[in-house]
Amino acid sequence: MAICTPGSQSDEKETSRKPKDTKFKQQKLPAWQPILTAGTVLPAFFAIGVAFIPLGIALLVTSNGVMEKVVDYTHCYDKYDSGTTCASKLESLGTNVSGYVCYCEETFRLDEDFPKDVYMYYGLSNYYQNHRRYVRSRDDNQIHGDTVSASTLNSDCEPYKTKTISSSDTRPIAPCGAIANSLFNDSITLEFNRNENVSLSSTGIAWFSDKQDKFNNPSSWDGFTNPPNWNDRNVYNLSDNVNNNGYINEDLIVWMRTAALPNFRKLYRKINHEGTFVTGLPKGNYTLQIEYAYPVTAFDGKKSIILTNTSWLGGKNPFLGIAYIVTGCLCVLLGVVFLIIHIKYGKKASEMINVTSKTPF
Amino acid sequence: MGNFFDKTNKSGPKFRTVVPNHVVGPDIPSKHKNHPNRDYRSNRIKTTKYSLLTFLPKNLFEQFHRFANLYFILVVALNWVPQVQAFGKEIAMIPVIFVLAVTAVKDAFEDFRRYKSDRKINHHTCRRYSSADRRYVKSEWMEVHAGDFVHLSCDEIIPADILLLHSSDPMGVCHLETSNLDGETNLKQRQIVHGLKYQGNKFAVEKFKYNVECELPNAEIYKFNGFIKLETGEKVSLNKDNLLLRGCTIKNTDFVEGIVLYAGHQTKAMLNNRNPRYKRSKLERRINRDVIYCVILLLFLCLFCAIASGIWLNDFEDSTTVLFIPFESLEWYNPYFQAFVVFFTYIIIFQTVIPLPLYVSVEIVKLGQVYFINNDAELYYEPIDKRMECRALNITEDLGQIEYIFSDKTGTLTENQMEFKSCTIGGTDYPHTPEFEEEDDFSETGSRYSLANISRTSSVMENLKLEPGLEREISRMCLRSLNSVNLDLPDTSSPNSQRIQEFFLLMAICNTVVVTHHAHEDLMDESGSILDGNFKGKNRSQDDLDKVSRSGETPQKKSLPILNIPDTPVQRKGVLPPLGQREAGTPPLTKKINGQPSVIGNIPPITISNSGDFERLREFGMSTPSEGSIAGSSFISDGSQQSRYEAESPDELALVRAACTYGCRLMKRSVEKVRVWLPSEGEVEFEVLEVLQFDSTRKRMSVIVKNPNNKELVMFTKGADTAILGVLHRKFKEDRELHKMVKDTEQHILDYAMQGLRTLCMAKKILTRMEYEEWKKKFNEATAAMEGREEKILQVACEIEKDLELLGATGIEDKLQEGVPETIDKLRKAGIKVWVLTGDKQETAIQVAYSSKLIGQKDQVLIINANDLACTKDLLEHHMQQIDRDTSGQTQSSPKQKKQEYTLVIDGRTLAYALHEQMEDIFLQLAQKCTSVVCCRSTPIQKGSVVKLVRDKLNKLTLAIGDGANDVSMIHVADIGIGISGQEGMQAVMASDFAISRFMFLQRLLLVHGHWCYCRLARFSSFMFYKSLISVLVMFWYQMYSAYSGSMQFDSLYTMLTHVVFCAFPPLVNGVLDKDLSSETLLKFPHIYRMGIYDTQYTRFSFFIALLDSIYQSIVLYWVAHFAYDSEQVGIWEFGTTQMVALILIILFTGAIDTYSWIWPQWLTMILSFVFFWLFAIVCHAIWFTFDHPANPYWVMQNTLVKPIHVITVVITTVLSLLPRFVIRIFQRTVFPDDIVKAQLWEKSQHNRRNSSHSIDTQDTGDIISNHESRNDVHESRNDVRSSETNIHIRNGGSTKTTTTIA
């Protein structure tokens, strides 16, 4: 009656739908399973503490070693019209400010020698170079030296994209956009003890990559006009130095790299360490000769000149050092807290294990 | 086209007319306007959604229907408004395009798979009648049209819905296996259309010239109406028994022929193809809620910034003179206008607050989870070669949050493997105490189930220990017949013997069991040419035993694949030698019988046991029969080795086999005749006059037969006790003795039910010819009715099924599936409430509930049986009060004592009252206090409404599990429907979200995979929120220093790529692979599952915790860099790059803190993600390109990296940001460890112990094993435990036992 199933066993196995018994498919891959409890992470906290505190101290020492002199010249007095500040002078001119230059002096004293290398920065505050429209208001192709016309210019450059010279002649602006238009145009020189000019270098202040590749002069300047705020200056006569003129003018390049925050500083000049200043800036009295042309009062801004020598870390800023020390201390403190918790509760955990293994759930 | 035609005729008769295509002739193509069948669809199917051309527009159109996609498209569109524009237009589209592309690829892939399967199906071949060639030719399925004739052989799949016109079977019967359609593996009988006259009385295609009128295509598989009008005007009605459905397989028939009525998409099978429905998981609903928080946050941020930007602008006395505010026209300097425009700009900038890739990644994670669930080797069930099947792809995490399980009993908790256990005849109980416990052999391996799909075609013998009393009775009958004692001398036997014989006769014939003998061969080859011209005629003459014996000699191979099954456990295990050897080893007893020519005509030989046979029987482990017994005799006559029973339900099979064992053997069944071997009379052929099929309303089936000896008309009825005892003859109430018999029988039935047996009542009725004729007329009318046929038949059937004479009752055991008690136990410990909803008797249900540990030994059982609403209410309230009293008393006296647990038992009628609107609240309150609920005698609709009630009123996640068609409604209603791919077919599976093959897999599916999926997805989603929040907030802080102008410190390319590339993969991998605990631990501590029920991993606060952490981290991230670069000359892009590096690191490390286990894919993606970002930034910044970026990022990364301040800032930012989350996690895990941590510690301690001792702690790992043993104990305690020695004997001798005889 009963007849044995003929399908040989091997046949069935070949076509079996049994899932493959691999460690991956069965989710049994060897795993590292750290159980994060106070006991296991204690060393990590102490390790972080041990690493961070000395590092923080080193950072703080480095930062403290940096010399810095900030000279705010926003409200400096007109050299030729004592009693009025250049700021108020520019303000009184209102929108016709372009082209007007007010001359003023700021004298300050360095109490200590500034070892080399010393840099001169200009600082602007309350200046929103990171405003979305401002940031976008440029044409990278144009400053790259590519051929652009009024129509191919980035439309974000508006309203500084084209300028109507006469009713029949509308020309593209070179360089277009609000950033270029608002180029910082104060000229500053530094005198030591009122008699010796400190030699300043206006090259080598921009990123090498910018100067080399990102900014290039076009084959011809014809057909372009200058930004409205530049008065009669043109981009091709920003400097006498051929290698620092046009789009590759480093002042322009530095300005075009828009600052991240509303209070920012930008590298203005490098001190040429020669003569008296071969080892740096000796202590003594200094005078800044300023051609004051950049209005900042409209937005309650401030202008300053910063003389500083930088460390490997950068400028004078104790924040990182303090942050490291505080974090390091916090970790050590937490380590201690966890040690206590571990002593108090760690035992409990082991008891708990015993309970679980014996009690049937 | 067909549809159009059908619709226009809606007002007219709702019928379609199919004209045979050979009548139309070969010249007219099937779509020609003169062709009568032109409007019916061809058999070509197309289930794809798209074609190559329509894919893009159609798919995009569908995708744009999703809200999230629409939102992001709108944002992209907003970006094109020049004044608003915040990002580069092209860059802003990257994420949306990415998301759309991923989804489109997924859809395309799915559609391609459908296309491939369609093509495969369309190119199947079959034999279609070609009127040009005037013979059957091989053609592809898609070429078949309505009106075509098709020839099908045994085991061939039916290509379309075909009206059966001719069958090789002389009675015009054909059998179908419908498993492709409804999954039911039993065979269904179909009949040819009777009443058609052909010239020469022989069917041939050319002779069939009738038009077939039939219903319009519909999806009802079990209904079909139609007729054929003869030349005489007479109508031959057609019903579902004449229709062969597409997708089914022809069985047990050499060949059939028929005409195609419905083809392709109009077949019932195709109309039933429904797409899986879309369910949204609980976690996903939570996610959606949190997305709304995100929208609120977005609006808040945008509004805040917009107002602030207005104020900022307003502060300038004359903003036109301010150099850094470059507006195109004067009106733009208006603060109000600015605020308005900037608002939209901010919507674009902050768009990622709503995590764009969230939905796509959640789907990808779930796909990954489904992959691993499908591939779990422990959810694979070897005996039927089935693995776990996830049909729904998007609710995996719901598996981890189930609080209520609604389970069917039969086939779900139990095997649906029926075993005849005991019977009561005429008020006398014949309990079949088991001689030995053989079941345990295979219940361990589960191999018994391996027969699942073929069990209904089992061989004739039941492994049954005969009851000595019955045995004696029957042997007496046999002796009489053997000694040719006068057959009509019943008085010499005991008064009961007549009843006993009738009882077994009923068991043998009152069913739809088919006996098969031979292999099926079709002489037509594949291309349609007939190999043997005499073939048809030969078949005709084979309607006798010659055929049987002849075919017995035919090679077995042909029939083997279909249905032959070894019957003994040993054979099932495949221990037996292969076929040939076994044949050789057939015991001499059989040979002897075969060798012996029949003694008296067709009556099989009977030999009185001799000592030799006795010895053999001993070996088999059977008890030596008592004196006078006929044990050892054989009732087997003809080539019985080839006989197999094929039944529609396992119950029937069990009964027939039991009857056979008692010598009352069903030998052959045809439509009109049934041949039985009776102990007292030998072989008898009854004429079958009528079969009243079983239906769920009557709950009984009847057979009316004519006894050839005394020409008596007898109706045998079997059915549920309620369905039989209610319609007994009056005398069973009046006659005292008979009344006592009824009472005794009722008592026995109750006893059986208490043992957990399924009971059936047997009754008969002697009909007078007059009575029958009269009724037959009505019945014919009813069957011929075109409308309301079912109801009419039901009514007529009830008319004759009354005044029955009770014969007795049977108890059939349905064994519990292996692993059920411990699974239920685990699920209960996991905090899941298990409800069993069954159609069985209350006593049976309670018994099964006990044995499956649904009711614990100490549980209090509350039984609610009421006859009306008020009574139900009283009972419910009474029980409520009692529980309240108990619990209050308990808390006062001994709070430490284990809580008393309650089980509610409610029967179907009372349930109907309890589900009444006024009652449902009380009912639910009570049910909530009970750990488990048993609903017995419940209907499928009730099952569905109970689930719906709990789901909607309690708002809890529900899971319904079942295996049969009656569970479909609850499977549909429940949050998760699980189908058991078992015996009762695929309907449950088709409706389900997950299909498993055993109930016990539920524990792994829920406790392990459910937990994993839930925890993974919960962590994944809160991480996704955190990720998008932090990257937006860090930009938000920057707004304070960039004039609220919508400036971003990040390159917009990075902002867009962060979520789709840089930080996308580690969370995805974690979502699929991170494993908090091993599966062993999760199964050992089922209570861990509760964290899913209580939703501890993704709570109402998860979003706000993510928000808080991201606020803190973004503050650190922003201001550390802010102060660090305070006295530096720093450009906006260097500043942003430093923050970006820190941001990526922080996101990755935050993900790492919440990772439980680290395997190589996690390490890999984690490290690669950062390295990729870093290299991408370097490479990207080294290439000169002006791809709509506010400023060319040329060389920014390099210039940033060379300054030490970058690294120093990144390190301190990362450490400081991660500190709180890390510290809080450690604090939680140390001081308030949750279950996961406890179990992890336990795991580690186990691991350490194992490492140190190098030995496995058996007590811990042996948990499952011991459970298994205890399950056997339960079983054994009910039966007598046999010595192991006997067991061994059975194993060795079992094979021979079944081939010989009954004991």
mmCIF file of C-alpha atoms in Angstrom, chain A residues 1-6 12-13 15-21 24-38 41 45 48 52 59 68 95 121 126-138 140-141 144 146 155-156 158-160 178 181-182 205 207 209-210 213-214 229 254 257-263 265-267 294-295 298-299 312-317 319-320 323-324 327 330-331 334 338 341-342 345-346 349 352-353 356-357 359 361, chain B residues 83-86 312 316 321-324 326-328 332 345 371-372 374-378 380 385 387 461 556 560 564-567 579 582 636 640-641 644 829 1012 1016 1038 1041-1043 1045-1047 1075-1076 1080 1085 1087 1118 1120 1122-1124 1126-1135 1153 1156-1160 1163 1184 1186 1188 1190-1192 1194-1196 1199 1204-1205 1208 1211-1212 1215-1216 1219 1222-1223 1226-1227 1229-1231 1233 1238 1240-1245 1260 1298-1299:
data_model
loop_
_atom_site.group_PDB
_atom_site.id
_atom_site.type_symbol
_atom_site.label_atom_id
_atom_site.label_comp_id
_atom_site.label_asym_id
_atom_site.label_seq_id
_atom_site.Cartn_x
_atom_site.Cartn_y
_atom_site.Cartn_z
ATOM 1 C CA MET A 1 0.000 0.000 0.000
ATOM 2 C CA ALA A 2 2.353 2.630 1.103
ATOM 3 C CA ILE A 3 4.866 3.350 -1.524
ATOM 4 C CA CYS A 4 8.048 5.020 -0.665
ATOM 5 C CA THR A 5 8.600 8.476 -2.015
ATOM 6 C CA PRO A 6 10.904 8.042 -4.942
ATOM 7 C CA GLU A 12 15.468 17.636 -2.802
ATOM 8 C CA LYS A 13 18.425 19.090 -1.068
ATOM 9 C CA THR A 15 16.495 22.628 -4.689
ATOM 10 C CA SER A 16 15.969 23.250 -1.005
ATOM 11 C CA ARG A 17 14.889 26.707 -0.080
ATOM 12 C CA LYS A 18 16.782 26.524 3.142
ATOM 13 C CA PRO A 19 18.555 29.816 3.799
ATOM 14 C CA LYS A 20 22.295 29.610 3.618
ATOM 15 C CA ASP A 21 23.844 29.178 6.978
ATOM 16 C CA PHE A 24 26.375 37.157 7.763
ATOM 17 C CA LYS A 25 22.936 35.930 6.803
ATOM 18 C CA GLN A 26 22.284 34.513 10.223
ATOM 19 C CA GLN A 27 23.444 37.771 11.809
ATOM 20 C CA LYS A 28 26.132 35.993 13.725
ATOM 21 C CA LEU A 29 29.173 37.902 12.594
ATOM 22 C CA PRO A 30 31.778 38.291 15.277
ATOM 23 C CA ALA A 31 31.024 41.543 17.016
ATOM 24 C CA TRP A 32 32.762 43.821 19.402
ATOM 25 C CA GLN A 33 30.150 44.647 21.956
ATOM 26 C CA PRO A 34 31.268 47.314 24.374
ATOM 27 C CA ILE A 35 28.978 47.736 27.314
ATOM 28 C CA LEU A 36 29.256 51.381 28.230
ATOM 29 C CA THR A 37 29.133 51.507 31.976
ATOM 30 C CA ALA A 38 30.994 53.637 34.451
ATOM 31 C CA VAL A 41 34.734 54.096 30.403
ATOM 32 C CA PHE A 45 37.789 60.016 30.844
ATOM 33 C CA ILE A 48 41.121 62.647 27.872
ATOM 34 C CA PHE A 52 43.721 67.868 27.236
ATOM 35 C CA LEU A 59 47.879 76.517 23.745
ATOM 36 C CA GLU A 68 49.182 92.300 19.582
ATOM 37 C CA THR A 95 26.477 109.691 -0.671
ATOM 38 C CA TYR A 121 45.879 93.860 9.755
ATOM 39 C CA ASN A 126 29.765 95.360 12.512
ATOM 40 C CA TYR A 127 30.553 94.853 8.881
ATOM 41 C CA TYR A 128 28.443 92.040 7.448
ATOM 42 C CA GLN A 129 30.638 90.754 4.709
ATOM 43 C CA ASN A 130 28.777 87.482 5.138
ATOM 44 C CA HIS A 131 25.427 88.905 4.140
ATOM 45 C CA ARG A 132 23.901 86.418 1.720
ATOM 46 C CA ARG A 133 23.437 88.884 -1.096
ATOM 47 C CA TYR A 134 26.847 90.413 -0.528
ATOM 48 C CA VAL A 135 28.593 87.049 -0.575
ATOM 49 C CA ARG A 136 26.969 86.074 -3.813
ATOM 50 C CA SER A 137 27.563 89.395 -5.455
ATOM 51 C CA ARG A 138 30.607 88.484 -7.511
ATOM 52 C CA ASP A 140 34.248 84.106 -10.227
ATOM 53 C CA ASN A 141 34.584 83.596 -13.941
ATOM 54 C CA HIS A 144 39.412 84.159 -13.182
ATOM 55 C CA ASP A 146 37.635 84.398 -18.499
ATOM 56 C CA SER A 155 23.185 88.186 -12.314
ATOM 57 C CA ASP A 156 23.915 88.154 -8.587
ATOM 58 C CA GLU A 158 23.221 93.353 -9.506
ATOM 59 C CA PRO A 159 23.025 96.272 -8.937
ATOM 60 C CA TYR A 160 26.762 96.446 -9.559
ATOM 61 C CA ALA A 178 29.018 94.471 -4.285
ATOM 62 C CA ASN A 181 32.464 97.777 -5.192
ATOM 63 C CA SER A 182 32.960 98.046 -1.453
ATOM 64 C CA ILE A 205 49.306 88.609 1.877
ATOM 65 C CA TRP A 207 46.481 82.778 -0.463
ATOM 66 C CA SER A 209 46.182 79.436 -4.634
ATOM 67 C CA ASP A 210 44.078 82.563 -5.060
ATOM 68 C CA ASP A 213 44.889 80.282 -10.101
ATOM 69 C CA LYS A 214 41.698 81.768 -8.866
ATOM 70 C CA ASN A 229 32.359 103.492 -5.598
ATOM 71 C CA VAL A 254 42.065 89.529 0.333
ATOM 72 C CA ARG A 257 37.651 86.420 0.394
ATOM 73 C CA THR A 258 34.626 87.385 2.391
ATOM 74 C CA ALA A 259 34.972 87.201 6.121
ATOM 75 C CA ALA A 260 32.992 84.719 8.113
ATOM 76 C CA LEU A 261 31.939 87.010 10.937
ATOM 77 C CA PRO A 262 30.813 90.635 11.165
ATOM 78 C CA ASN A 263 33.857 91.609 13.227
ATOM 79 C CA ARG A 265 40.344 91.458 10.393
ATOM 80 C CA LYS A 266 42.120 91.149 7.131
ATOM 81 C CA LEU A 267 45.796 91.104 6.455
ATOM 82 C CA TYR A 294 36.252 104.286 3.897
ATOM 83 C CA PRO A 295 33.032 105.319 5.638
ATOM 84 C CA ALA A 298 26.574 104.521 8.429
ATOM 85 C CA PHE A 299 26.420 101.080 10.015
ATOM 86 C CA TRP A 312 51.823 78.503 14.808
ATOM 87 C CA LEU A 313 48.301 78.617 16.174
ATOM 88 C CA GLY A 314 47.370 82.005 14.838
ATOM 89 C CA GLY A 315 46.558 85.240 16.557
ATOM 90 C CA LYS A 316 46.317 86.137 20.204
ATOM 91 C CA ASN A 317 43.334 84.187 21.446
ATOM 92 C CA PHE A 319 39.907 80.742 24.011
ATOM 93 C CA LEU A 320 41.153 77.400 22.720
ATOM 94 C CA ALA A 323 38.541 75.414 26.348
ATOM 95 C CA TYR A 324 41.005 72.552 26.424
ATOM 96 C CA THR A 327 37.234 70.232 29.051
ATOM 97 C CA LEU A 330 35.630 68.330 33.301
ATOM 98 C CA CYS A 331 36.661 64.914 32.066
ATOM 99 C CA LEU A 334 33.523 63.139 35.508
ATOM 100 C CA PHE A 338 32.060 57.762 37.646
ATOM 101 C CA ILE A 341 29.318 55.618 40.884
ATOM 102 C CA HIS A 342 31.222 52.549 39.876
ATOM 103 C CA TYR A 345 26.653 50.805 41.769
ATOM 104 C CA GLY A 346 29.157 48.554 40.090
ATOM 105 C CA ALA A 349 25.370 45.434 38.703
ATOM 106 C CA MET A 352 21.981 42.001 39.296
ATOM 107 C CA ILE A 353 23.726 39.574 37.012
ATOM 108 C CA THR A 356 19.108 37.334 36.318
ATOM 109 C CA SER A 357 20.936 34.121 35.753
ATOM 110 C CA THR A 359 15.622 33.687 38.377
ATOM 111 C CA PHE A 361 11.818 35.113 33.818
ATOM 112 C CA GLN B 83 14.461 86.828 -5.222
ATOM 113 C CA VAL B 84 14.090 83.874 -2.929
ATOM 114 C CA GLN B 85 16.746 81.647 -4.334
ATOM 115 C CA ALA B 86 19.062 80.441 -1.662
ATOM 116 C CA TRP B 312 18.140 94.194 11.535
ATOM 117 C CA PHE B 316 20.009 101.279 9.704
ATOM 118 C CA THR B 321 24.340 103.851 1.960
ATOM 119 C CA VAL B 322 25.497 100.704 3.670
ATOM 120 C CA LEU B 323 28.028 99.073 1.432
ATOM 121 C CA PHE B 324 27.302 95.519 2.315
ATOM 122 C CA PRO B 326 23.357 95.319 -2.031
ATOM 123 C CA PHE B 327 19.736 95.409 -3.084
ATOM 124 C CA GLU B 328 18.732 95.798 -6.633
ATOM 125 C CA TRP B 332 13.959 96.133 -1.471
ATOM 126 C CA THR B 345 14.530 81.855 1.531
ATOM 127 C CA TYR B 371 16.040 40.212 3.959
ATOM 128 C CA PHE B 372 17.493 38.953 7.188
ATOM 129 C CA ASN B 374 13.625 35.778 5.286
ATOM 130 C CA ASN B 375 17.073 34.326 5.559
ATOM 131 C CA ASP B 376 16.836 33.179 9.118
ATOM 132 C CA ALA B 377 17.679 29.508 9.035
ATOM 133 C CA GLU B 378 15.811 28.970 12.268
ATOM 134 C CA TYR B 380 13.028 27.569 7.966
ATOM 135 C CA ASP B 385 10.940 23.163 2.634
ATOM 136 C CA ARG B 387 11.151 29.512 4.886
ATOM 137 C CA MET B 461 -4.454 2.051 7.361
ATOM 138 C CA GLN B 556 5.108 2.857 -10.306
ATOM 139 C CA LEU B 560 4.972 8.366 -7.510
ATOM 140 C CA ASN B 564 2.375 7.938 -2.373
ATOM 141 C CA ILE B 565 3.405 8.200 1.104
ATOM 142 C CA PRO B 566 4.967 5.814 3.430
ATOM 143 C CA ASP B 567 2.691 5.481 6.325
ATOM 144 C CA LEU B 579 11.450 1.036 -2.883
ATOM 145 C CA ARG B 582 11.147 -2.920 0.461
ATOM 146 C CA ILE B 636 -6.809 -6.730 1.729
ATOM 147 C CA SER B 640 -4.012 -2.747 -2.329
ATOM 148 C CA GLN B 641 -0.424 -1.683 -2.252
ATOM 149 C CA ARG B 644 -4.601 5.406 -1.462
ATOM 150 C CA LYS B 829 5.998 36.179 29.775
ATOM 151 C CA TRP B 1012 15.599 43.739 16.786
ATOM 152 C CA ARG B 1016 16.882 49.234 15.278
ATOM 153 C CA TYR B 1038 25.167 81.466 12.183
ATOM 154 C CA TYR B 1041 26.137 86.728 12.861
ATOM 155 C CA SER B 1042 25.168 87.055 9.261
ATOM 156 C CA ALA B 1043 22.437 89.666 9.502
ATOM 157 C CA SER B 1045 20.206 87.210 5.580
ATOM 158 C CA GLY B 1046 20.064 83.501 4.927
ATOM 159 C CA SER B 1047 23.775 83.124 4.625
ATOM 160 C CA LYS B 1075 22.259 43.811 17.435
ATOM 161 C CA ASP B 1076 21.708 44.724 21.046
ATOM 162 C CA GLU B 1080 19.505 33.211 22.473
ATOM 163 C CA PHE B 1085 14.466 36.503 28.709
ATOM 164 C CA HIS B 1087 10.319 39.990 29.222
ATOM 165 C CA TYR B 1118 29.038 76.797 16.242
ATOM 166 C CA VAL B 1120 33.646 76.887 19.630
ATOM 167 C CA HIS B 1122 33.278 81.155 16.408
ATOM 168 C CA PHE B 1123 35.482 81.984 19.379
ATOM 169 C CA ALA B 1124 38.454 80.001 18.128
ATOM 170 C CA ASP B 1126 37.645 85.230 16.563
ATOM 171 C CA SER B 1127 41.059 86.812 16.164
ATOM 172 C CA GLU B 1128 41.895 85.171 12.922
ATOM 173 C CA GLN B 1129 41.580 86.330 9.441
ATOM 174 C CA VAL B 1130 39.000 83.749 8.464
ATOM 175 C CA GLY B 1131 36.924 83.518 5.358
ATOM 176 C CA ILE B 1132 33.415 82.268 5.431
ATOM 177 C CA TRP B 1133 34.306 79.007 3.661
ATOM 178 C CA GLU B 1134 37.233 78.092 5.914
ATOM 179 C CA PHE B 1135 35.043 78.754 8.874
ATOM 180 C CA ILE B 1153 27.569 55.893 20.953
ATOM 181 C CA TYR B 1156 25.467 48.184 20.526
ATOM 182 C CA SER B 1157 27.612 45.798 18.587
ATOM 183 C CA TRP B 1158 30.322 46.435 16.123
ATOM 184 C CA ILE B 1159 30.715 44.160 13.179
ATOM 185 C CA TRP B 1160 32.795 44.807 10.110
ATOM 186 C CA TRP B 1163 33.328 49.747 11.036
ATOM 187 C CA TRP B 1184 38.439 74.724 -10.582
ATOM 188 C CA THR B 1186 32.101 77.561 -10.817
ATOM 189 C CA ASP B 1188 26.662 77.820 -9.075
ATOM 190 C CA PRO B 1190 28.259 81.701 -4.002
ATOM 191 C CA ALA B 1191 32.012 81.731 -4.310
ATOM 192 C CA ASN B 1192 34.291 79.245 -5.875
ATOM 193 C CA TYR B 1194 38.891 76.615 -4.823
ATOM 194 C CA TRP B 1195 41.585 75.294 -2.518
ATOM 195 C CA VAL B 1196 39.614 76.127 0.618
ATOM 196 C CA ASN B 1199 44.200 76.075 3.066
ATOM 197 C CA PRO B 1204 46.770 73.694 13.101
ATOM 198 C CA ILE B 1205 43.851 75.665 14.494
ATOM 199 C CA ILE B 1208 42.528 71.726 17.357
ATOM 200 C CA VAL B 1211 38.934 67.915 18.266
ATOM 201 C CA ILE B 1212 37.672 70.087 21.088
ATOM 202 C CA VAL B 1215 34.743 65.927 22.409
ATOM 203 C CA LEU B 1216 32.704 68.659 23.995
ATOM 204 C CA LEU B 1219 30.185 64.586 26.280
ATOM 205 C CA PHE B 1222 27.966 59.888 26.422
ATOM 206 C CA VAL B 1223 27.822 60.775 30.109
ATOM 207 C CA ILE B 1226 26.819 55.784 30.980
ATOM 208 C CA PHE B 1227 24.941 57.143 33.918
ATOM 209 C CA ARG B 1229 23.393 52.181 32.123
ATOM 210 C CA THR B 1230 25.257 52.117 35.382
ATOM 211 C CA VAL B 1231 22.724 53.486 37.796
ATOM 212 C CA PRO B 1233 20.265 49.833 33.777
ATOM 213 C CA LYS B 1238 21.159 43.772 32.285
ATOM 214 C CA GLN B 1240 24.077 42.328 28.027
ATOM 215 C CA LEU B 1241 25.905 42.063 31.308
ATOM 216 C CA TRP B 1242 24.478 38.621 31.742
ATOM 217 C CA GLU B 1243 25.611 37.685 28.263
ATOM 218 C CA LYS B 1244 29.089 38.925 29.032
ATOM 219 C CA SER B 1245 29.233 37.063 32.301
ATOM 220 C CA ASP B 1260 21.360 27.939 31.014
ATOM 221 C CA THR B 1298 1.370 -1.308 7.728
ATOM 222 C CA THR B 1299 1.899 -3.354 4.671
#
